[in-house]
Amino acid sequence: MEQRVAGRSGLVVSRLGLGTMTWGRDTDRDEATACLLAYVEAGGNLIDTADVYVDGESEKVVGRLLRTVVPRERMVIATKAVGRTGPGPMSRGASRGHLLAALDASLKRLGTDYIDLWQLHAWDPLVPLEETLAALDTAVSSGRVRYVGVSNYSGWQLTRAATIQQLQRSCAPIVTTQMEYSLLERGVEREVVPAARSLGVGVIAWSPLGRGVLTGKYRHGTPSDSRAASPHLGEFVRRYLGGDSTRIVEAVATAADGLGVSPLAIALAWVRDRPGVTSAILGARTAGQLQASLSIENLALPAEIYDALDEVAEPSFGYPERRR
């Protein structure tokens, strides 16, 4: 699998990452083991989790597998903090107290003494940004974290954080921003991607398959074993069912028929090769689903198909992003 440098840093990751949001709940240990082995065999090295995934169970499963199945040193572990992990006002947010406590808890669950990429899961308007960034510096200078990133930050939030770090000569510059990005969600192209490219920050795309909708599985209904039918992920998926999404999904299906590949392959290759994207996270629940995504490594979309999909799914632009 092709390896890419994350922004202007020394961190090198595979262009497809392994997501673990369902590990410990919908994906049991045996299935997670099969997923990890298939991913490593394909040449992948980036495994993405978070302290709030399945209330910490995802990190625990990742930790066990990196002690028993795949050597920890072969993988780049990316996890996140900011979300609520317990009761009380100091059990959530981007305060120094919560972040450093959450970091220690993640290290314990993962069974490692350092995290390769530690990401702020969300912007916290209640905490001074300088305090949050100082906590990142502490995490890196203590050796518990190698690199830091953010997730779900708007363009101005990313720019402000990176600018403060530059002015303060931070030892923990932001090297990645993890954002939802797919043919069904291109809002990041208005401000986030241009900001990231200007700042030398790599974009990690989460849900590159439009929460599963771009695979085409919902074209004729909702399968009973799908995420849309799940009590805990139903609303997460239903946002992209119907409306403009239908037109885009059909365009992807048409392109897939023309190339003799799956809609999944078309949608994933499109995001993977977008300007500024370092890696796209695969959120497969099963090893079978993951194998389908890993099989696209050698697929490069013809320019005419790439451009046609770009036009069909073009996000709305206007003032001030685009001036005539």
PDB file of N, CA, C and O in Angstrom, residues 132-201:
ATOM      1  N   THR A 132      -5.435  24.553  25.826  1.00  0.00           N
ATOM      2  CA  THR A 132      -5.505  23.287  25.101  1.00  0.00           C
ATOM      3  C   THR A 132      -4.186  22.972  24.399  1.00  0.00           C
ATOM      4  O   THR A 132      -3.660  21.853  24.489  1.00  0.00           O
ATOM      5  N   LEU A 133      -3.637  23.961  23.717  1.00  0.00           N
ATOM      6  CA  LEU A 133      -2.393  23.746  22.977  1.00  0.00           C
ATOM      7  C   LEU A 133      -1.221  23.485  23.924  1.00  0.00           C
ATOM      8  O   LEU A 133      -0.304  22.710  23.597  1.00  0.00           O
ATOM      9  N   ALA A 134      -1.246  24.111  25.109  1.00  0.00           N
ATOM     10  CA  ALA A 134      -0.198  23.847  26.102  1.00  0.00           C
ATOM     11  C   ALA A 134      -0.247  22.393  26.562  1.00  0.00           C
ATOM     12  O   ALA A 134       0.793  21.771  26.822  1.00  0.00           O
ATOM     13  N   ALA A 135      -1.453  21.830  26.656  1.00  0.00           N
ATOM     14  CA  ALA A 135      -1.586  20.417  27.032  1.00  0.00           C
ATOM     15  C   ALA A 135      -0.987  19.511  25.958  1.00  0.00           C
ATOM     16  O   ALA A 135      -0.364  18.486  26.268  1.00  0.00           O
ATOM     17  N   LEU A 136      -1.158  19.882  24.692  1.00  0.00           N
ATOM     18  CA  LEU A 136      -0.547  19.103  23.613  1.00  0.00           C
ATOM     19  C   LEU A 136       0.973  19.152  23.721  1.00  0.00           C
ATOM     20  O   LEU A 136       1.655  18.136  23.523  1.00  0.00           O
ATOM     21  N   ASP A 137       1.514  20.327  24.030  1.00  0.00           N
ATOM     22  CA  ASP A 137       2.961  20.458  24.215  1.00  0.00           C
ATOM     23  C   ASP A 137       3.462  19.560  25.345  1.00  0.00           C
ATOM     24  O   ASP A 137       4.501  18.897  25.222  1.00  0.00           O
ATOM     25  N   THR A 138       2.712  19.549  26.447  1.00  0.00           N
ATOM     26  CA  THR A 138       3.084  18.703  27.583  1.00  0.00           C
ATOM     27  C   THR A 138       3.087  17.232  27.187  1.00  0.00           C
ATOM     28  O   THR A 138       4.000  16.475  27.549  1.00  0.00           O
ATOM     29  N   ALA A 139       2.070  16.821  26.428  1.00  0.00           N
ATOM     30  CA  ALA A 139       1.970  15.424  26.013  1.00  0.00           C
ATOM     31  C   ALA A 139       3.161  15.018  25.149  1.00  0.00           C
ATOM     32  O   ALA A 139       3.713  13.926  25.312  1.00  0.00           O
ATOM     33  N   VAL A 140       3.570  15.908  24.244  1.00  0.00           N
ATOM     34  CA  VAL A 140       4.697  15.588  23.357  1.00  0.00           C
ATOM     35  C   VAL A 140       6.023  15.659  24.105  1.00  0.00           C
ATOM     36  O   VAL A 140       6.867  14.766  23.995  1.00  0.00           O
ATOM     37  N   SER A 141       6.218  16.726  24.882  1.00  0.00           N
ATOM     38  CA  SER A 141       7.502  16.884  25.577  1.00  0.00           C
ATOM     39  C   SER A 141       7.734  15.791  26.616  1.00  0.00           C
ATOM     40  O   SER A 141       8.874  15.453  26.940  1.00  0.00           O
ATOM     41  N   SER A 142       6.647  15.192  27.120  1.00  0.00           N
ATOM     42  CA  SER A 142       6.774  14.107  28.098  1.00  0.00           C
ATOM     43  C   SER A 142       7.060  12.759  27.444  1.00  0.00           C
ATOM     44  O   SER A 142       7.322  11.774  28.139  1.00  0.00           O
ATOM     45  N   GLY A 143       6.983  12.693  26.120  1.00  0.00           N
ATOM     46  CA  GLY A 143       7.240  11.442  25.412  1.00  0.00           C
ATOM     47  C   GLY A 143       6.026  10.546  25.279  1.00  0.00           C
ATOM     48  O   GLY A 143       6.123   9.474  24.675  1.00  0.00           O
ATOM     49  N   ARG A 144       4.883  10.969  25.805  1.00  0.00           N
ATOM     50  CA  ARG A 144       3.689  10.132  25.725  1.00  0.00           C
ATOM     51  C   ARG A 144       3.004  10.213  24.362  1.00  0.00           C
ATOM     52  O   ARG A 144       2.185   9.349  24.014  1.00  0.00           O
ATOM     53  N   VAL A 145       3.321  11.235  23.594  1.00  0.00           N
ATOM     54  CA  VAL A 145       2.727  11.449  22.272  1.00  0.00           C
ATOM     55  C   VAL A 145       3.829  11.845  21.300  1.00  0.00           C
ATOM     56  O   VAL A 145       4.724  12.615  21.651  1.00  0.00           O
ATOM     57  N   ARG A 146       3.764  11.324  20.072  1.00  0.00           N
ATOM     58  CA  ARG A 146       4.755  11.666  19.050  1.00  0.00           C
ATOM     59  C   ARG A 146       4.303  12.839  18.183  1.00  0.00           C
ATOM     60  O   ARG A 146       5.085  13.743  17.889  1.00  0.00           O
ATOM     61  N   TYR A 147       3.069  12.794  17.711  1.00  0.00           N
ATOM     62  CA  TYR A 147       2.518  13.843  16.851  1.00  0.00           C
ATOM     63  C   TYR A 147       1.088  14.163  17.309  1.00  0.00           C
ATOM     64  O   TYR A 147       0.428  13.325  17.940  1.00  0.00           O
ATOM     65  N   VAL A 148       0.614  15.367  16.945  1.00  0.00           N
ATOM     66  CA  VAL A 148      -0.740  15.753  17.339  1.00  0.00           C
ATOM     67  C   VAL A 148      -1.531  16.218  16.124  1.00  0.00           C
ATOM     68  O   VAL A 148      -0.968  16.686  15.122  1.00  0.00           O
ATOM     69  N   GLY A 149      -2.841  16.079  16.239  1.00  0.00           N
ATOM     70  CA  GLY A 149      -3.736  16.522  15.179  1.00  0.00           C
ATOM     71  C   GLY A 149      -5.052  16.982  15.773  1.00  0.00           C
ATOM     72  O   GLY A 149      -5.250  16.948  16.997  1.00  0.00           O
ATOM     73  N   VAL A 150      -5.954  17.412  14.909  1.00  0.00           N
ATOM     74  CA  VAL A 150      -7.288  17.826  15.340  1.00  0.00           C
ATOM     75  C   VAL A 150      -8.312  17.079  14.495  1.00  0.00           C
ATOM     76  O   VAL A 150      -7.972  16.452  13.486  1.00  0.00           O
ATOM     77  N   SER A 151      -9.550  17.170  14.910  1.00  0.00           N
ATOM     78  CA  SER A 151     -10.626  16.512  14.180  1.00  0.00           C
ATOM     79  C   SER A 151     -11.887  17.350  14.293  1.00  0.00           C
ATOM     80  O   SER A 151     -12.196  17.873  15.375  1.00  0.00           O
ATOM     81  N   ASN A 152     -12.582  17.493  13.172  1.00  0.00           N
ATOM     82  CA  ASN A 152     -13.849  18.229  13.135  1.00  0.00           C
ATOM     83  C   ASN A 152     -13.683  19.715  13.459  1.00  0.00           C
ATOM     84  O   ASN A 152     -14.607  20.342  13.970  1.00  0.00           O
ATOM     85  N   TYR A 153     -12.518  20.266  13.166  1.00  0.00           N
ATOM     86  CA  TYR A 153     -12.277  21.704  13.306  1.00  0.00           C
ATOM     87  C   TYR A 153     -12.680  22.404  12.005  1.00  0.00           C
ATOM     88  O   TYR A 153     -12.411  21.898  10.909  1.00  0.00           O
ATOM     89  N   SER A 154     -13.269  23.568  12.122  1.00  0.00           N
ATOM     90  CA  SER A 154     -13.550  24.378  10.941  1.00  0.00           C
ATOM     91  C   SER A 154     -12.246  24.977  10.419  1.00  0.00           C
ATOM     92  O   SER A 154     -11.183  24.863  11.055  1.00  0.00           O
ATOM     93  N   GLY A 155     -12.318  25.633   9.279  1.00  0.00           N
ATOM     94  CA  GLY A 155     -11.119  26.224   8.710  1.00  0.00           C
ATOM     95  C   GLY A 155     -10.498  27.278   9.601  1.00  0.00           C
ATOM     96  O   GLY A 155      -9.279  27.311   9.795  1.00  0.00           O
ATOM     97  N   TRP A 156     -11.335  28.163  10.176  1.00  0.00           N
ATOM     98  CA  TRP A 156     -10.772  29.228  11.010  1.00  0.00           C
ATOM     99  C   TRP A 156     -10.222  28.667  12.317  1.00  0.00           C
ATOM    100  O   TRP A 156      -9.216  29.163  12.845  1.00  0.00           O
ATOM    101  N   GLN A 157     -10.852  27.617  12.839  1.00  0.00           N
ATOM    102  CA  GLN A 157     -10.361  27.017  14.081  1.00  0.00           C
ATOM    103  C   GLN A 157      -8.996  26.366  13.866  1.00  0.00           C
ATOM    104  O   GLN A 157      -8.081  26.526  14.680  1.00  0.00           O
ATOM    105  N   LEU A 158      -8.858  25.636  12.768  1.00  0.00           N
ATOM    106  CA  LEU A 158      -7.573  25.026  12.435  1.00  0.00           C
ATOM    107  C   LEU A 158      -6.504  26.100  12.249  1.00  0.00           C
ATOM    108  O   LEU A 158      -5.385  25.979  12.764  1.00  0.00           O
ATOM    109  N   THR A 159      -6.835  27.145  11.529  1.00  0.00           N
ATOM    110  CA  THR A 159      -5.869  28.207  11.251  1.00  0.00           C
ATOM    111  C   THR A 159      -5.454  28.929  12.523  1.00  0.00           C
ATOM    112  O   THR A 159      -4.262  29.220  12.725  1.00  0.00           O
ATOM    113  N   ARG A 160      -6.405  29.202  13.390  1.00  0.00           N
ATOM    114  CA  ARG A 160      -6.065  29.892  14.630  1.00  0.00           C
ATOM    115  C   ARG A 160      -5.139  29.042  15.491  1.00  0.00           C
ATOM    116  O   ARG A 160      -4.148  29.523  16.033  1.00  0.00           O
ATOM    117  N   ALA A 161      -5.463  27.751  15.615  1.00  0.00           N
ATOM    118  CA  ALA A 161      -4.634  26.868  16.437  1.00  0.00           C
ATOM    119  C   ALA A 161      -3.218  26.772  15.873  1.00  0.00           C
ATOM    120  O   ALA A 161      -2.226  26.882  16.610  1.00  0.00           O
ATOM    121  N   ALA A 162      -3.107  26.569  14.571  1.00  0.00           N
ATOM    122  CA  ALA A 162      -1.786  26.430  13.961  1.00  0.00           C
ATOM    123  C   ALA A 162      -0.988  27.724  14.055  1.00  0.00           C
ATOM    124  O   ALA A 162       0.236  27.696  14.246  1.00  0.00           O
ATOM    125  N   THR A 163      -1.656  28.863  13.937  1.00  0.00           N
ATOM    126  CA  THR A 163      -0.966  30.157  14.015  1.00  0.00           C
ATOM    127  C   THR A 163      -0.419  30.399  15.415  1.00  0.00           C
ATOM    128  O   THR A 163       0.719  30.856  15.585  1.00  0.00           O
ATOM    129  N   ILE A 164      -1.218  30.097  16.435  1.00  0.00           N
ATOM    130  CA  ILE A 164      -0.741  30.245  17.815  1.00  0.00           C
ATOM    131  C   ILE A 164       0.468  29.352  18.052  1.00  0.00           C
ATOM    132  O   ILE A 164       1.459  29.769  18.665  1.00  0.00           O
ATOM    133  N   GLN A 165       0.410  28.135  17.549  1.00  0.00           N
ATOM    134  CA  GLN A 165       1.543  27.215  17.719  1.00  0.00           C
ATOM    135  C   GLN A 165       2.808  27.762  17.064  1.00  0.00           C
ATOM    136  O   GLN A 165       3.900  27.686  17.623  1.00  0.00           O
ATOM    137  N   GLN A 166       2.645  28.327  15.877  1.00  0.00           N
ATOM    138  CA  GLN A 166       3.806  28.883  15.185  1.00  0.00           C
ATOM    139  C   GLN A 166       4.388  30.067  15.941  1.00  0.00           C
ATOM    140  O   GLN A 166       5.615  30.190  16.086  1.00  0.00           O
ATOM    141  N   LEU A 167       3.542  30.944  16.443  1.00  0.00           N
ATOM    142  CA  LEU A 167       4.003  32.127  17.172  1.00  0.00           C
ATOM    143  C   LEU A 167       4.692  31.748  18.474  1.00  0.00           C
ATOM    144  O   LEU A 167       5.647  32.401  18.908  1.00  0.00           O
ATOM    145  N   GLN A 168       4.217  30.685  19.094  1.00  0.00           N
ATOM    146  CA  GLN A 168       4.792  30.240  20.367  1.00  0.00           C
ATOM    147  C   GLN A 168       5.910  29.215  20.177  1.00  0.00           C
ATOM    148  O   GLN A 168       6.440  28.707  21.160  1.00  0.00           O
ATOM    149  N   ARG A 169       6.239  28.936  18.922  1.00  0.00           N
ATOM    150  CA  ARG A 169       7.274  27.943  18.606  1.00  0.00           C
ATOM    151  C   ARG A 169       6.996  26.623  19.336  1.00  0.00           C
ATOM    152  O   ARG A 169       7.848  26.061  20.024  1.00  0.00           O
ATOM    153  N   SER A 170       5.765  26.163  19.177  1.00  0.00           N
ATOM    154  CA  SER A 170       5.309  24.950  19.862  1.00  0.00           C
ATOM    155  C   SER A 170       6.140  23.743  19.457  1.00  0.00           C
ATOM    156  O   SER A 170       6.570  23.599  18.304  1.00  0.00           O
ATOM    157  N   CYS A 171       6.351  22.848  20.426  1.00  0.00           N
ATOM    158  CA  CYS A 171       7.029  21.585  20.112  1.00  0.00           C
ATOM    159  C   CYS A 171       6.032  20.551  19.604  1.00  0.00           C
ATOM    160  O   CYS A 171       6.412  19.423  19.300  1.00  0.00           O
ATOM    161  N   ALA A 172       4.752  20.940  19.525  1.00  0.00           N
ATOM    162  CA  ALA A 172       3.718  19.996  19.091  1.00  0.00           C
ATOM    163  C   ALA A 172       2.852  20.619  18.003  1.00  0.00           C
ATOM    164  O   ALA A 172       1.668  20.872  18.204  1.00  0.00           O
ATOM    165  N   PRO A 173       3.414  20.882  16.828  1.00  0.00           N
ATOM    166  CA  PRO A 173       2.607  21.454  15.749  1.00  0.00           C
ATOM    167  C   PRO A 173       1.545  20.470  15.269  1.00  0.00           C
ATOM    168  O   PRO A 173       1.751  19.258  15.272  1.00  0.00           O
ATOM    169  N   ILE A 174       0.407  20.991  14.861  1.00  0.00           N
ATOM    170  CA  ILE A 174      -0.658  20.156  14.311  1.00  0.00           C
ATOM    171  C   ILE A 174      -0.217  19.634  12.950  1.00  0.00           C
ATOM    172  O   ILE A 174       0.159  20.412  12.064  1.00  0.00           O
ATOM    173  N   VAL A 175      -0.234  18.313  12.771  1.00  0.00           N
ATOM    174  CA  VAL A 175       0.202  17.730  11.501  1.00  0.00           C
ATOM    175  C   VAL A 175      -0.949  17.150  10.684  1.00  0.00           C
ATOM    176  O   VAL A 175      -0.790  16.915   9.486  1.00  0.00           O
ATOM    177  N   THR A 176      -2.113  16.910  11.320  1.00  0.00           N
ATOM    178  CA  THR A 176      -3.255  16.352  10.595  1.00  0.00           C
ATOM    179  C   THR A 176      -4.545  16.969  11.094  1.00  0.00           C
ATOM    180  O   THR A 176      -4.651  17.417  12.231  1.00  0.00           O
ATOM    181  N   THR A 177      -5.547  16.962  10.214  1.00  0.00           N
ATOM    182  CA  THR A 177      -6.912  17.289  10.611  1.00  0.00           C
ATOM    183  C   THR A 177      -7.816  16.196  10.055  1.00  0.00           C
ATOM    184  O   THR A 177      -7.783  15.897   8.854  1.00  0.00           O
ATOM    185  N   GLN A 178      -8.567  15.550  10.928  1.00  0.00           N
ATOM    186  CA  GLN A 178      -9.431  14.443  10.504  1.00  0.00           C
ATOM    187  C   GLN A 178     -10.855  14.958  10.350  1.00  0.00           C
ATOM    188  O   GLN A 178     -11.458  15.458  11.298  1.00  0.00           O
ATOM    189  N   MET A 179     -11.372  14.836   9.136  1.00  0.00           N
ATOM    190  CA  MET A 179     -12.667  15.412   8.793  1.00  0.00           C
ATOM    191  C   MET A 179     -13.510  14.417   8.004  1.00  0.00           C
ATOM    192  O   MET A 179     -12.977  13.602   7.247  1.00  0.00           O
ATOM    193  N   GLU A 180     -14.815  14.522   8.145  1.00  0.00           N
ATOM    194  CA  GLU A 180     -15.683  13.734   7.274  1.00  0.00           C
ATOM    195  C   GLU A 180     -15.534  14.271   5.852  1.00  0.00           C
ATOM    196  O   GLU A 180     -15.629  15.470   5.617  1.00  0.00           O
ATOM    197  N   TYR A 181     -15.306  13.356   4.904  1.00  0.00           N
ATOM    198  CA  TYR A 181     -15.056  13.779   3.524  1.00  0.00           C
ATOM    199  C   TYR A 181     -15.452  12.647   2.594  1.00  0.00           C
ATOM    200  O   TYR A 181     -14.928  11.533   2.680  1.00  0.00           O
ATOM    201  N   SER A 182     -16.390  12.914   1.726  1.00  0.00           N
ATOM    202  CA  SER A 182     -16.825  11.929   0.739  1.00  0.00           C
ATOM    203  C   SER A 182     -17.555  12.669  -0.368  1.00  0.00           C
ATOM    204  O   SER A 182     -17.747  13.888  -0.313  1.00  0.00           O
ATOM    205  N   LEU A 183     -17.978  11.929  -1.374  1.00  0.00           N
ATOM    206  CA  LEU A 183     -18.779  12.530  -2.437  1.00  0.00           C
ATOM    207  C   LEU A 183     -20.104  13.070  -1.909  1.00  0.00           C
ATOM    208  O   LEU A 183     -20.729  13.918  -2.553  1.00  0.00           O
ATOM    209  N   LEU A 184     -20.537  12.595  -0.744  1.00  0.00           N
ATOM    210  CA  LEU A 184     -21.775  13.090  -0.136  1.00  0.00           C
ATOM    211  C   LEU A 184     -21.530  14.194   0.884  1.00  0.00           C
ATOM    212  O   LEU A 184     -22.476  14.826   1.336  1.00  0.00           O
ATOM    213  N   GLU A 185     -20.278  14.421   1.252  1.00  0.00           N
ATOM    214  CA  GLU A 185     -19.952  15.461   2.229  1.00  0.00           C
ATOM    215  C   GLU A 185     -18.656  16.144   1.815  1.00  0.00           C
ATOM    216  O   GLU A 185     -17.564  15.677   2.124  1.00  0.00           O
ATOM    217  N   ARG A 186     -18.803  17.258   1.095  1.00  0.00           N
ATOM    218  CA  ARG A 186     -17.643  17.968   0.561  1.00  0.00           C
ATOM    219  C   ARG A 186     -17.504  19.376   1.146  1.00  0.00           C
ATOM    220  O   ARG A 186     -16.783  20.212   0.598  1.00  0.00           O
ATOM    221  N   GLY A 187     -18.169  19.614   2.251  1.00  0.00           N
ATOM    222  CA  GLY A 187     -18.093  20.931   2.870  1.00  0.00           C
ATOM    223  C   GLY A 187     -16.679  21.353   3.223  1.00  0.00           C
ATOM    224  O   GLY A 187     -16.372  22.548   3.265  1.00  0.00           O
ATOM    225  N   VAL A 188     -15.811  20.368   3.483  1.00  0.00           N
ATOM    226  CA  VAL A 188     -14.429  20.692   3.865  1.00  0.00           C
ATOM    227  C   VAL A 188     -13.670  21.392   2.742  1.00  0.00           C
ATOM    228  O   VAL A 188     -12.648  22.040   2.992  1.00  0.00           O
ATOM    229  N   GLU A 189     -14.159  21.287   1.514  1.00  0.00           N
ATOM    230  CA  GLU A 189     -13.453  21.905   0.399  1.00  0.00           C
ATOM    231  C   GLU A 189     -13.592  23.421   0.378  1.00  0.00           C
ATOM    232  O   GLU A 189     -12.819  24.108  -0.300  1.00  0.00           O
ATOM    233  N   ARG A 190     -14.567  23.946   1.118  1.00  0.00           N
ATOM    234  CA  ARG A 190     -14.747  25.401   1.123  1.00  0.00           C
ATOM    235  C   ARG A 190     -13.632  26.104   1.888  1.00  0.00           C
ATOM    236  O   ARG A 190     -13.058  27.077   1.395  1.00  0.00           O
ATOM    237  N   GLU A 191     -13.319  25.646   3.097  1.00  0.00           N
ATOM    238  CA  GLU A 191     -12.328  26.334   3.917  1.00  0.00           C
ATOM    239  C   GLU A 191     -11.271  25.407   4.518  1.00  0.00           C
ATOM    240  O   GLU A 191     -10.099  25.762   4.592  1.00  0.00           O
ATOM    241  N   VAL A 192     -11.663  24.215   4.972  1.00  0.00           N
ATOM    242  CA  VAL A 192     -10.737  23.359   5.719  1.00  0.00           C
ATOM    243  C   VAL A 192      -9.588  22.861   4.849  1.00  0.00           C
ATOM    244  O   VAL A 192      -8.415  22.971   5.227  1.00  0.00           O
ATOM    245  N   VAL A 193      -9.893  22.302   3.688  1.00  0.00           N
ATOM    246  CA  VAL A 193      -8.824  21.770   2.836  1.00  0.00           C
ATOM    247  C   VAL A 193      -7.876  22.875   2.371  1.00  0.00           C
ATOM    248  O   VAL A 193      -6.649  22.697   2.445  1.00  0.00           O
ATOM    249  N   PRO A 194      -8.374  24.025   1.898  1.00  0.00           N
ATOM    250  CA  PRO A 194      -7.430  25.091   1.528  1.00  0.00           C
ATOM    251  C   PRO A 194      -6.569  25.544   2.709  1.00  0.00           C
ATOM    252  O   PRO A 194      -5.369  25.789   2.545  1.00  0.00           O
ATOM    253  N   ALA A 195      -7.154  25.642   3.895  1.00  0.00           N
ATOM    254  CA  ALA A 195      -6.382  26.045   5.076  1.00  0.00           C
ATOM    255  C   ALA A 195      -5.321  24.996   5.394  1.00  0.00           C
ATOM    256  O   ALA A 195      -4.158  25.321   5.666  1.00  0.00           O
ATOM    257  N   ALA A 196      -5.711  23.720   5.368  1.00  0.00           N
ATOM    258  CA  ALA A 196      -4.777  22.644   5.687  1.00  0.00           C
ATOM    259  C   ALA A 196      -3.609  22.626   4.711  1.00  0.00           C
ATOM    260  O   ALA A 196      -2.442  22.487   5.108  1.00  0.00           O
ATOM    261  N   ARG A 197      -3.890  22.767   3.439  1.00  0.00           N
ATOM    262  CA  ARG A 197      -2.821  22.736   2.440  1.00  0.00           C
ATOM    263  C   ARG A 197      -1.883  23.928   2.607  1.00  0.00           C
ATOM    264  O   ARG A 197      -0.669  23.808   2.443  1.00  0.00           O
ATOM    265  N   SER A 198      -2.430  25.083   2.936  1.00  0.00           N
ATOM    266  CA  SER A 198      -1.594  26.269   3.148  1.00  0.00           C
ATOM    267  C   SER A 198      -0.711  26.119   4.380  1.00  0.00           C
ATOM    268  O   SER A 198       0.444  26.555   4.392  1.00  0.00           O
ATOM    269  N   LEU A 199      -1.261  25.487   5.413  1.00  0.00           N
ATOM    270  CA  LEU A 199      -0.543  25.337   6.679  1.00  0.00           C
ATOM    271  C   LEU A 199       0.391  24.128   6.699  1.00  0.00           C
ATOM    272  O   LEU A 199       1.154  23.956   7.651  1.00  0.00           O
ATOM    273  N   GLY A 200       0.314  23.275   5.691  1.00  0.00           N
ATOM    274  CA  GLY A 200       1.120  22.063   5.699  1.00  0.00           C
ATOM    275  C   GLY A 200       0.570  21.000   6.622  1.00  0.00           C
ATOM    276  O   GLY A 200       1.314  20.253   7.260  1.00  0.00           O
ATOM    277  N   VAL A 201      -0.765  20.923   6.694  1.00  0.00           N
ATOM    278  CA  VAL A 201      -1.456  19.943   7.542  1.00  0.00           C
ATOM    279  C   VAL A 201      -2.120  18.896   6.644  1.00  0.00           C
ATOM    280  O   VAL A 201      -2.818  19.238   5.687  1.00  0.00           O
TER     281      VAL A 201
END
